[in-house]
Tab-separated table of C-alpha atoms in Angstrom:
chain	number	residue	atom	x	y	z
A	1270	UNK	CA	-4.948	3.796	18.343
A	1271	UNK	CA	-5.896	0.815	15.876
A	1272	UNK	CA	-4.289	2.101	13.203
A	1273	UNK	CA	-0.806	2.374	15.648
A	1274	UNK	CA	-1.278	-1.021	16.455
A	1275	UNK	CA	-1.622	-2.077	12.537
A	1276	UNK	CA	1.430	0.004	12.140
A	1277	UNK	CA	3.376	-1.644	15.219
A	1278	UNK	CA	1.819	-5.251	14.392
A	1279	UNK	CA	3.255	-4.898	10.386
A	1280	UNK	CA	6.776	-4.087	12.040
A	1281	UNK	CA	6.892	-6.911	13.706
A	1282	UNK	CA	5.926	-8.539	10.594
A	1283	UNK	CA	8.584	-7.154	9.006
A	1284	UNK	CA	11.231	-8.700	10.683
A	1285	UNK	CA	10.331	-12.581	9.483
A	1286	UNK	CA	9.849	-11.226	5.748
A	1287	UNK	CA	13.345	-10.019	6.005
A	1288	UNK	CA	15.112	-12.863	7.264
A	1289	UNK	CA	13.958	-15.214	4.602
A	1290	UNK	CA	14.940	-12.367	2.044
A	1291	UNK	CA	18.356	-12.481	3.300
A	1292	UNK	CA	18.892	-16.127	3.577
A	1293	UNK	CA	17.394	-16.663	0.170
A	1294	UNK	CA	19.576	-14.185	-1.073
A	1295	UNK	CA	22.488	-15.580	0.566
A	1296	UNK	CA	21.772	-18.621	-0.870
A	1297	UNK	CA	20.988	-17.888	-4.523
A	1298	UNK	CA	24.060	-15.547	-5.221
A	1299	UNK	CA	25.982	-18.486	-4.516
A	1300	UNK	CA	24.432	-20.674	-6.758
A	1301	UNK	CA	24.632	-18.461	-9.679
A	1302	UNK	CA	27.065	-19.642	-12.261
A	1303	UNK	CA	30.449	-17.588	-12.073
A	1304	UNK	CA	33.339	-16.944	-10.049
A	1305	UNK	CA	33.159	-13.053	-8.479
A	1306	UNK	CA	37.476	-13.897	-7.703
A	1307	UNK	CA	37.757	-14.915	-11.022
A	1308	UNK	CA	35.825	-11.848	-12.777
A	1309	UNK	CA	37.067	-8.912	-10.877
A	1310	UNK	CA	40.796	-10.661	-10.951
A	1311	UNK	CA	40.736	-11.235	-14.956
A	1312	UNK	CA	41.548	-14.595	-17.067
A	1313	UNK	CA	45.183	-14.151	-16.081
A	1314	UNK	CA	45.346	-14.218	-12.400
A	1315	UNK	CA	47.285	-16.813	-10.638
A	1316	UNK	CA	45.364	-19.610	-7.952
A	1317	UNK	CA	47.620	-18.501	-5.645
A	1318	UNK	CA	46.166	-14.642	-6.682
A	1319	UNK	CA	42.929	-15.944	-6.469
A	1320	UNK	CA	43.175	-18.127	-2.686
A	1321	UNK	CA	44.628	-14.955	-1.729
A	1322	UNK	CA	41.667	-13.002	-2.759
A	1323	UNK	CA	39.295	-15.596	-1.557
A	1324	UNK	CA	40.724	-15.106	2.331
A	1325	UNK	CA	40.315	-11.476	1.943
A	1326	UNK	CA	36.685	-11.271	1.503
A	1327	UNK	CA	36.282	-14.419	3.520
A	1328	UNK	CA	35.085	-16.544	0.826
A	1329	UNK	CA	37.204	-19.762	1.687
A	1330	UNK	CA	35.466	-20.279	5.118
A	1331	UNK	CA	32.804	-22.716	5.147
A	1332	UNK	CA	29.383	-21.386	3.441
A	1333	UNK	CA	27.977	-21.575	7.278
A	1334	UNK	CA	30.468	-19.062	8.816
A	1335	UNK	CA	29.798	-16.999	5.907
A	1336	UNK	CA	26.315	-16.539	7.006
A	1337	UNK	CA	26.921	-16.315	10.442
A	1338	UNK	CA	29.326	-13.340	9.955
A	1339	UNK	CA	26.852	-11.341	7.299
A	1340	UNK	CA	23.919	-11.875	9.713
A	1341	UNK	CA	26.367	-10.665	12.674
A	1342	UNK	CA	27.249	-7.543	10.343
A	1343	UNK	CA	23.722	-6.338	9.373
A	1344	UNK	CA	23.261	-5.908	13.039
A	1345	UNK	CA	25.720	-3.731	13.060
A	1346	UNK	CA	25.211	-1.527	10.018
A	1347	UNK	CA	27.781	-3.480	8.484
A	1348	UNK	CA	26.794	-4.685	4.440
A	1349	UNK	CA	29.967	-6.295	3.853
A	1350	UNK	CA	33.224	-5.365	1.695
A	1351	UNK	CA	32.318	-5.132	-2.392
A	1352	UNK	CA	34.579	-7.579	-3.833
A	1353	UNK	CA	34.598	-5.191	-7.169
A	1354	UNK	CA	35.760	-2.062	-5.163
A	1355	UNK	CA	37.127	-3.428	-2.031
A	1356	UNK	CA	35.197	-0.493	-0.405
A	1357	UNK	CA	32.453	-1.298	2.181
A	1358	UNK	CA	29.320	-1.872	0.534
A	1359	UNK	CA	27.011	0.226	3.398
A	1360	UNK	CA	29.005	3.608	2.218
A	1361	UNK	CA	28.612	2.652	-1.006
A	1362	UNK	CA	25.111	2.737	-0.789
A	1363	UNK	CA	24.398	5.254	0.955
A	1364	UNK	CA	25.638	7.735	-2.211
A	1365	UNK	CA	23.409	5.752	-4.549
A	1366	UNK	CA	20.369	5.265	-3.095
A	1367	UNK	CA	19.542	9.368	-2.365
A	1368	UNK	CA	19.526	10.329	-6.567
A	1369	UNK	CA	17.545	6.971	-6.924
A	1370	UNK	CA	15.070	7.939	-4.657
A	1371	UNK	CA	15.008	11.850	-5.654
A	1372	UNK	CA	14.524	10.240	-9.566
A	1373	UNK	CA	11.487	7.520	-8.278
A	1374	UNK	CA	9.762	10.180	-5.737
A	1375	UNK	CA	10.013	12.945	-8.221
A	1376	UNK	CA	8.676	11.202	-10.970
A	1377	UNK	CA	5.709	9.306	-8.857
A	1378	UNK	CA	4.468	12.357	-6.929
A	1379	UNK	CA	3.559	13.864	-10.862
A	1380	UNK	CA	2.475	10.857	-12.447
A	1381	UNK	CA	-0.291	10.338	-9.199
A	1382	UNK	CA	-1.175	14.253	-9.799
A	1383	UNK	CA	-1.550	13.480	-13.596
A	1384	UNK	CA	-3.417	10.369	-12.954
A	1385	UNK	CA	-5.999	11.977	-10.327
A	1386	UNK	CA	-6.669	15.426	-12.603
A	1387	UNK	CA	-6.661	13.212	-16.262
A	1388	UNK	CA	-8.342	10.291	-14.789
A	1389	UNK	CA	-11.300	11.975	-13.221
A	1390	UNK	CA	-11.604	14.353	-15.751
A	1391	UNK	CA	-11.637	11.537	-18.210
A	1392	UNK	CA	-14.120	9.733	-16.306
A	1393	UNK	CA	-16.659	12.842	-16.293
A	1394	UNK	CA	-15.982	13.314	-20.059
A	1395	UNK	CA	-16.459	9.114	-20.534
A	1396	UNK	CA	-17.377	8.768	-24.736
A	1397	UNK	CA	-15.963	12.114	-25.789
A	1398	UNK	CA	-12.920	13.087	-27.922
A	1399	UNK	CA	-10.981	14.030	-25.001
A	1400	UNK	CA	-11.527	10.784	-23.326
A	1401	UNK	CA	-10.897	8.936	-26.054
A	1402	UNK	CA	-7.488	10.916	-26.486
A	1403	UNK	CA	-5.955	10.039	-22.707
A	1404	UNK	CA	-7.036	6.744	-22.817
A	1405	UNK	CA	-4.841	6.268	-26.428
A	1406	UNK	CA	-1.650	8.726	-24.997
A	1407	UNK	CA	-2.201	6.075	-21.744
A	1408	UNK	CA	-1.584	3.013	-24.204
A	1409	UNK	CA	1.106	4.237	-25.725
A	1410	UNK	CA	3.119	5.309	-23.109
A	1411	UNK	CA	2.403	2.079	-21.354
A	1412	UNK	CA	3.633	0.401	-24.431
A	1413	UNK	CA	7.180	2.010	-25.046
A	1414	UNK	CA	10.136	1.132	-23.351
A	1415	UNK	CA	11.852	3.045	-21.064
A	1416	UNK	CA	15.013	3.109	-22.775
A	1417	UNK	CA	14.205	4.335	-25.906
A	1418	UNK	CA	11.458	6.697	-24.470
A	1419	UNK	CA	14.856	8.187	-22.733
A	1420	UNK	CA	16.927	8.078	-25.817
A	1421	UNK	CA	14.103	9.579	-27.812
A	1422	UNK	CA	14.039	12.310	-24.901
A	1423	UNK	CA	17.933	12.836	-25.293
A	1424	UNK	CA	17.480	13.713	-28.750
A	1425	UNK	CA	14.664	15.554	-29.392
A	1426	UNK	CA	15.291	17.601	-25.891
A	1427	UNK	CA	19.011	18.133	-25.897
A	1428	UNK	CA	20.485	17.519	-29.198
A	1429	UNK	CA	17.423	19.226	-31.186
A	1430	UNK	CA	15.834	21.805	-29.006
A	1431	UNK	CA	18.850	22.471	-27.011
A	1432	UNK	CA	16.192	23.010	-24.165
A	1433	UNK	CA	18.374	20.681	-21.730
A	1434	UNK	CA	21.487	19.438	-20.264
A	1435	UNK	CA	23.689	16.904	-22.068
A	1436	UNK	CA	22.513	13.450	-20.510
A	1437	UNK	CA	26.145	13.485	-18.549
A	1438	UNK	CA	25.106	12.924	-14.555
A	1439	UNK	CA	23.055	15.038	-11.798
A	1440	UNK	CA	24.579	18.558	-11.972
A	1441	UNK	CA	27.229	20.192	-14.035
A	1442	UNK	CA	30.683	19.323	-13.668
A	1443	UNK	CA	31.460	23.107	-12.416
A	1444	UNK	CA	29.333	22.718	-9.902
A	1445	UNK	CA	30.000	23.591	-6.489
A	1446	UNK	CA	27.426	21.386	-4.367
A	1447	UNK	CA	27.837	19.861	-0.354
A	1448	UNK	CA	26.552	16.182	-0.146
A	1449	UNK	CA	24.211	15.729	2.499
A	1450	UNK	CA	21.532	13.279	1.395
A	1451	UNK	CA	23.203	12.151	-2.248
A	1452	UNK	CA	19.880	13.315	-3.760
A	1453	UNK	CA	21.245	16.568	-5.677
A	1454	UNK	CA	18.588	18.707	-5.879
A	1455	UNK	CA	17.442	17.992	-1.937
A	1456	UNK	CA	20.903	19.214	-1.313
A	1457	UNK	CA	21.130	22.250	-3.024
A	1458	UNK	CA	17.615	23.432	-1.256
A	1459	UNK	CA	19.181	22.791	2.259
A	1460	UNK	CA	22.138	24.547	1.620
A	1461	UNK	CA	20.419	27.024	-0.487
A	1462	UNK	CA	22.456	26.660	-3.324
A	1463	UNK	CA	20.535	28.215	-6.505
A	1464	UNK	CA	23.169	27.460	-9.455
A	1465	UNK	CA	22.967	23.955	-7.622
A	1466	UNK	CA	19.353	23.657	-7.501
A	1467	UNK	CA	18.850	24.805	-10.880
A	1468	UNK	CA	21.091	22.241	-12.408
A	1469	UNK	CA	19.829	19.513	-10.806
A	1470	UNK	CA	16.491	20.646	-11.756
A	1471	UNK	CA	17.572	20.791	-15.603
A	1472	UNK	CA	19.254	17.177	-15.117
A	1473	UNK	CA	15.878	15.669	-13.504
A	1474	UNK	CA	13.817	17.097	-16.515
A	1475	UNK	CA	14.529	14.211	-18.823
A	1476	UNK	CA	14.679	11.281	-16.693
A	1477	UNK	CA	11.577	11.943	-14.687
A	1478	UNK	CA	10.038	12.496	-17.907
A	1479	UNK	CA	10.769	9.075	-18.901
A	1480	UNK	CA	9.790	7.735	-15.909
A	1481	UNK	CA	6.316	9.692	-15.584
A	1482	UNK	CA	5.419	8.741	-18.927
A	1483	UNK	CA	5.864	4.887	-18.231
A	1484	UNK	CA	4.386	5.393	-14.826
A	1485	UNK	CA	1.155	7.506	-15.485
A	1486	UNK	CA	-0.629	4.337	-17.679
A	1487	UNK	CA	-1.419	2.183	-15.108
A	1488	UNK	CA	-2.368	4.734	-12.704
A	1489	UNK	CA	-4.237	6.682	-15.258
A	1490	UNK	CA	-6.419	4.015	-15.981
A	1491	UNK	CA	-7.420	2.574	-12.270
A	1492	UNK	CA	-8.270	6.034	-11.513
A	1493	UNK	CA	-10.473	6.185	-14.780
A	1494	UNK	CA	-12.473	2.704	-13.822
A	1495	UNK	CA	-12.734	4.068	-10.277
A	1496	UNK	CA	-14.413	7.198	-10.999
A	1497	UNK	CA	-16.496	5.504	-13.732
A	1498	UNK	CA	-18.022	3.123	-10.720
A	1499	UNK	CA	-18.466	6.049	-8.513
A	1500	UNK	CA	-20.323	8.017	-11.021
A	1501	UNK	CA	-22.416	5.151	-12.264
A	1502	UNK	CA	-22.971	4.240	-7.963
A	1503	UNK	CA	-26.483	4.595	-6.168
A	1504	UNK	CA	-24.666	6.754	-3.995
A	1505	UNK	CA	-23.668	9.565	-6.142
A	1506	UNK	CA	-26.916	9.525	-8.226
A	1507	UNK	CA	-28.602	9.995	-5.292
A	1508	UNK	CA	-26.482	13.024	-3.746
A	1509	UNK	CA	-26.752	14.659	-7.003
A	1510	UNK	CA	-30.572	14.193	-7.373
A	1511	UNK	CA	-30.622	16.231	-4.101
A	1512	UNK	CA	-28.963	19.000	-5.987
A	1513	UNK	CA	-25.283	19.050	-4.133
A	1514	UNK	CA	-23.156	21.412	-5.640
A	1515	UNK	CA	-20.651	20.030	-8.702
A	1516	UNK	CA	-17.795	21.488	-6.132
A	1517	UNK	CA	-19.363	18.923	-2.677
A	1518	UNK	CA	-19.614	15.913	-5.729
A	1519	UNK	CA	-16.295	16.300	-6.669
A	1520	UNK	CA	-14.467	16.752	-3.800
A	1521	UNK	CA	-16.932	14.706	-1.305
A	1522	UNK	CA	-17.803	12.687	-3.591
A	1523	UNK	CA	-16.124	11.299	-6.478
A	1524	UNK	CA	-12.519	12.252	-6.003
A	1525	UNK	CA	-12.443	10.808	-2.367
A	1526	UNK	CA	-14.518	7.460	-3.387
A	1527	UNK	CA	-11.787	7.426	-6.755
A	1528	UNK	CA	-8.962	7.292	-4.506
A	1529	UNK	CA	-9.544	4.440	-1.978
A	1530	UNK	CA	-7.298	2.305	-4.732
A	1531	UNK	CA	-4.842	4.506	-5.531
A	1532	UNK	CA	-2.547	3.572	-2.229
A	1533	UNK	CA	-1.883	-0.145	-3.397
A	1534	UNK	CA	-1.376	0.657	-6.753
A	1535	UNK	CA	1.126	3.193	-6.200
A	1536	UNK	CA	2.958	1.192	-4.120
A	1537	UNK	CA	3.100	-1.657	-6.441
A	1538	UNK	CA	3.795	1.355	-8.690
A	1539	UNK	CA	6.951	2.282	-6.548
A	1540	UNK	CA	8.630	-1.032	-7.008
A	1541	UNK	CA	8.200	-1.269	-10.452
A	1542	UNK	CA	9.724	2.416	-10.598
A	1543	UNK	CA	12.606	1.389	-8.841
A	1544	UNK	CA	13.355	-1.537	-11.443
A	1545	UNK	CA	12.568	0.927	-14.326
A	1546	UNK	CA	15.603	3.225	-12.791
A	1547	UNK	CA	18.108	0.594	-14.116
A	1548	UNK	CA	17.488	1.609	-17.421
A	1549	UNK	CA	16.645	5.020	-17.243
A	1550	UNK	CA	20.326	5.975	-14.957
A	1551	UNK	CA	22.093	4.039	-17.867
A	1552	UNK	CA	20.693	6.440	-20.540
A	1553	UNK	CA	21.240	9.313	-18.718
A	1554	UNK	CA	24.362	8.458	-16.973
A	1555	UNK	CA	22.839	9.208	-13.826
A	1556	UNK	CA	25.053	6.536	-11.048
A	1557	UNK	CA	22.478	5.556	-8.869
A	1558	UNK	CA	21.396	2.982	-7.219
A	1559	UNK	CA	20.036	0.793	-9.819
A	1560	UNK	CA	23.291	0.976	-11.751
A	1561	UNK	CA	25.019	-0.212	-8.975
A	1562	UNK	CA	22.770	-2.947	-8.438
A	1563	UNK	CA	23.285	-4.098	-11.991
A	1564	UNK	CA	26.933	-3.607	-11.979
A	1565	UNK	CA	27.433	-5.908	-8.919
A	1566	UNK	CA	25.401	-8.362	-10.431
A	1567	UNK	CA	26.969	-8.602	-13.705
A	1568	UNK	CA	30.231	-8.725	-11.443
A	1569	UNK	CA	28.936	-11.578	-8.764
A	1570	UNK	CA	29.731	-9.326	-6.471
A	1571	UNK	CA	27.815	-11.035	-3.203
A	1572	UNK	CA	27.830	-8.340	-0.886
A	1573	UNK	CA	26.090	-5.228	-3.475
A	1574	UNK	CA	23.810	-7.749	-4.535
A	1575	UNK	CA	22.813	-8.990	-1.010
A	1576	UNK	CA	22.503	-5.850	0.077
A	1577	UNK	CA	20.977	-3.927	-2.555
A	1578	UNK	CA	18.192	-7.258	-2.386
A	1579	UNK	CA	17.568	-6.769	0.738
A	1580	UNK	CA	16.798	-3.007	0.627
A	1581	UNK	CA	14.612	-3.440	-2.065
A	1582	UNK	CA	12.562	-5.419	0.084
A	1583	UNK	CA	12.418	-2.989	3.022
A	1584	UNK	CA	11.241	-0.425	0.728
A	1585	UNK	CA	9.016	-2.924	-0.611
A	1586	UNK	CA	7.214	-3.471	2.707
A	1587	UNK	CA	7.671	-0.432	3.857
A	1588	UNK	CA	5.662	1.614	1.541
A	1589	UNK	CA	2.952	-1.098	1.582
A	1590	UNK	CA	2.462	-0.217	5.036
A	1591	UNK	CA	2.213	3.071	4.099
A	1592	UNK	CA	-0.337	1.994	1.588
A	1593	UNK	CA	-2.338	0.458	3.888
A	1594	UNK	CA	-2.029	3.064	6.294
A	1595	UNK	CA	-3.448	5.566	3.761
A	1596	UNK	CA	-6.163	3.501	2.184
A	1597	UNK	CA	-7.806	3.192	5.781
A	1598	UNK	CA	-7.878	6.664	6.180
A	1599	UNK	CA	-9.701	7.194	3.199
A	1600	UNK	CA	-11.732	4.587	3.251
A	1601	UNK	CA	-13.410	4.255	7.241
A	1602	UNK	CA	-15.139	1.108	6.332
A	1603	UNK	CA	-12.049	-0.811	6.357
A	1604	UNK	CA	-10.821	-1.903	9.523
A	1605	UNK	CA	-6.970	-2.558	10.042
């Protein structure tokens, strides 16, 4: 029951955190230098072209009314109209953001499973060769960037090797696959779709690669410091004095104790992933969400970047929560 009141109490939360995220959104996109008319309508576009434009999307009303009527929308499920596409930004979205989120889950799920098993091991072999060997491959995959990690990846992977797909999309072209989620490989499962699944499982190789390797660092290394205190604690000196199986340490032990900071970090983690994705869909032409982020803010287009902004943010404090949520469970001494 307290922990369903921390989770209904955060909710309510939420709802303050995301008003000032859209009205600071609102506001900044406007004061951005640029005209969206002017960009999407070209150099040679009439002010008559232009006014006419301006009406369509709303954008001669006073800046007041303008918020009013987004507000009113988002109640509705309604993101706007993209000013580059004239499509409605909530449909939109809703193809991006499932590949997005396959890419990010994917690739955080097995850098947290690398982190845990290298981490802990590293911890219990603290001073050796092999230690000394993750902490270096941590360093330098904290150090390169993403993009060229991915280009690297291309070449040595595809245009080397041979071992994968041409860094062209999700699936292959050929590819007969039913969109239920956006998030290809989901998909295929539910419709049990092998050729489909196995493509999209070829076309995540590479990218969650990238990702993982960028990812893993950070996590890597609080895991490492975490199990270093634990073994190094009163606590587990004492259990193993009283001759506790290695198994009981381990699991009751050490990789329960190691864990209490994972939560936060992986959610902090998350967001950075989701940042990361920008680059990493442009290498492998992968038209997700990030890219459509990017695209509508290179074009001023208000309505992408308002609401792309603003669901950022709810995944933001959503997975927080989740964080929290977690962290308290493993961890009984806090108190939520």
């Amino acid at each position: 029951m307290r922990i369903l009141r921390f989770v209904l109490r955060r909710l309510l939360q939420l709802v303050p955190v995301l008003l000032g995220v859209v009205v600071l959104t609102f506001l900044l996109v406007r004061v951005l230098p640029g005209d969206p008319i002017r960009t999407i309508l070209g150099p040679n576009a009439t002010e008559a072209d232009a006014a006419a434009a301006r009406a369509r999307f709303g954008l001669d009303r006073p800046l007041w009314q303008q918020f009013l009527d987004y507000v009113g929308g988002l109640f509705t499920g309604d993101f706007g109209t993209s000013i580059q596409s004239g499509a409605p930004v909530g449909s939109e979205m809703a193809l991006r953001i499932g590949p997005t989120m396959e890419l990010v889950v994917i690739a955080l799920a097995v850098a947290l499973v690398l982190a845990v098993v290298l981490g802990i091991w590293s911890a219990r072999h603290a001073g050796r060769f092999g230690d000394h060997t993750v902490r270096v491959a941590a360093l330098i995959g904290n150090s390169v960037p993403e993009f060229w990690l991915g280009l690297v990846l291309v070449l040595v992977g595809y245009s080397v090797l041979g071992w994968f797909p041409a860094p062209s999309g999700r699936v292959d072209p050929d590819t007969e696959l039913s969109l239920i989620t956006g998030a290809d490989l989901l998909d295929a499962a539910l419709t049990a779709n092998g050729p489909a699944f196995v493509s999209a499982l070829e076309h995540l190789a590479l990218p969650v690669a990238t990702l993982v390797i960028v990812i893993v660092a950070p996590l890597l290394r609080s895991v490492r410091a975490s199990a270093l205190e634990v073994l190094a604690s009163e606590a587990y000196t004492a259990a193993a004095a009283h001759g506790l199986k290695d198994r009981l340490l381990l699991r009751g032990y050490l990789v329960r104790a190691t864990l209490v900071r994972l939560p936060a970090l992986a959610a902090l983690v998350f967001g950075f992933s989701i940042g990361s994705t920008v680059l990493v869909e442009y290498v492998f032409s992968w038209q997700g969400f990030g890219q459509w982020a990017l695209r509508g803010l290179l074009y001023r287009d208000y309505p992408v970047v308002q609401a792309s902004v603003l669901v950022i943010a709810l995944f933001y404090v959503v997975v927080f929560l989740i964080a929290d949520v977690v962290h308290a469970i493993l961890d009984p001494r806090v108190r939520i």
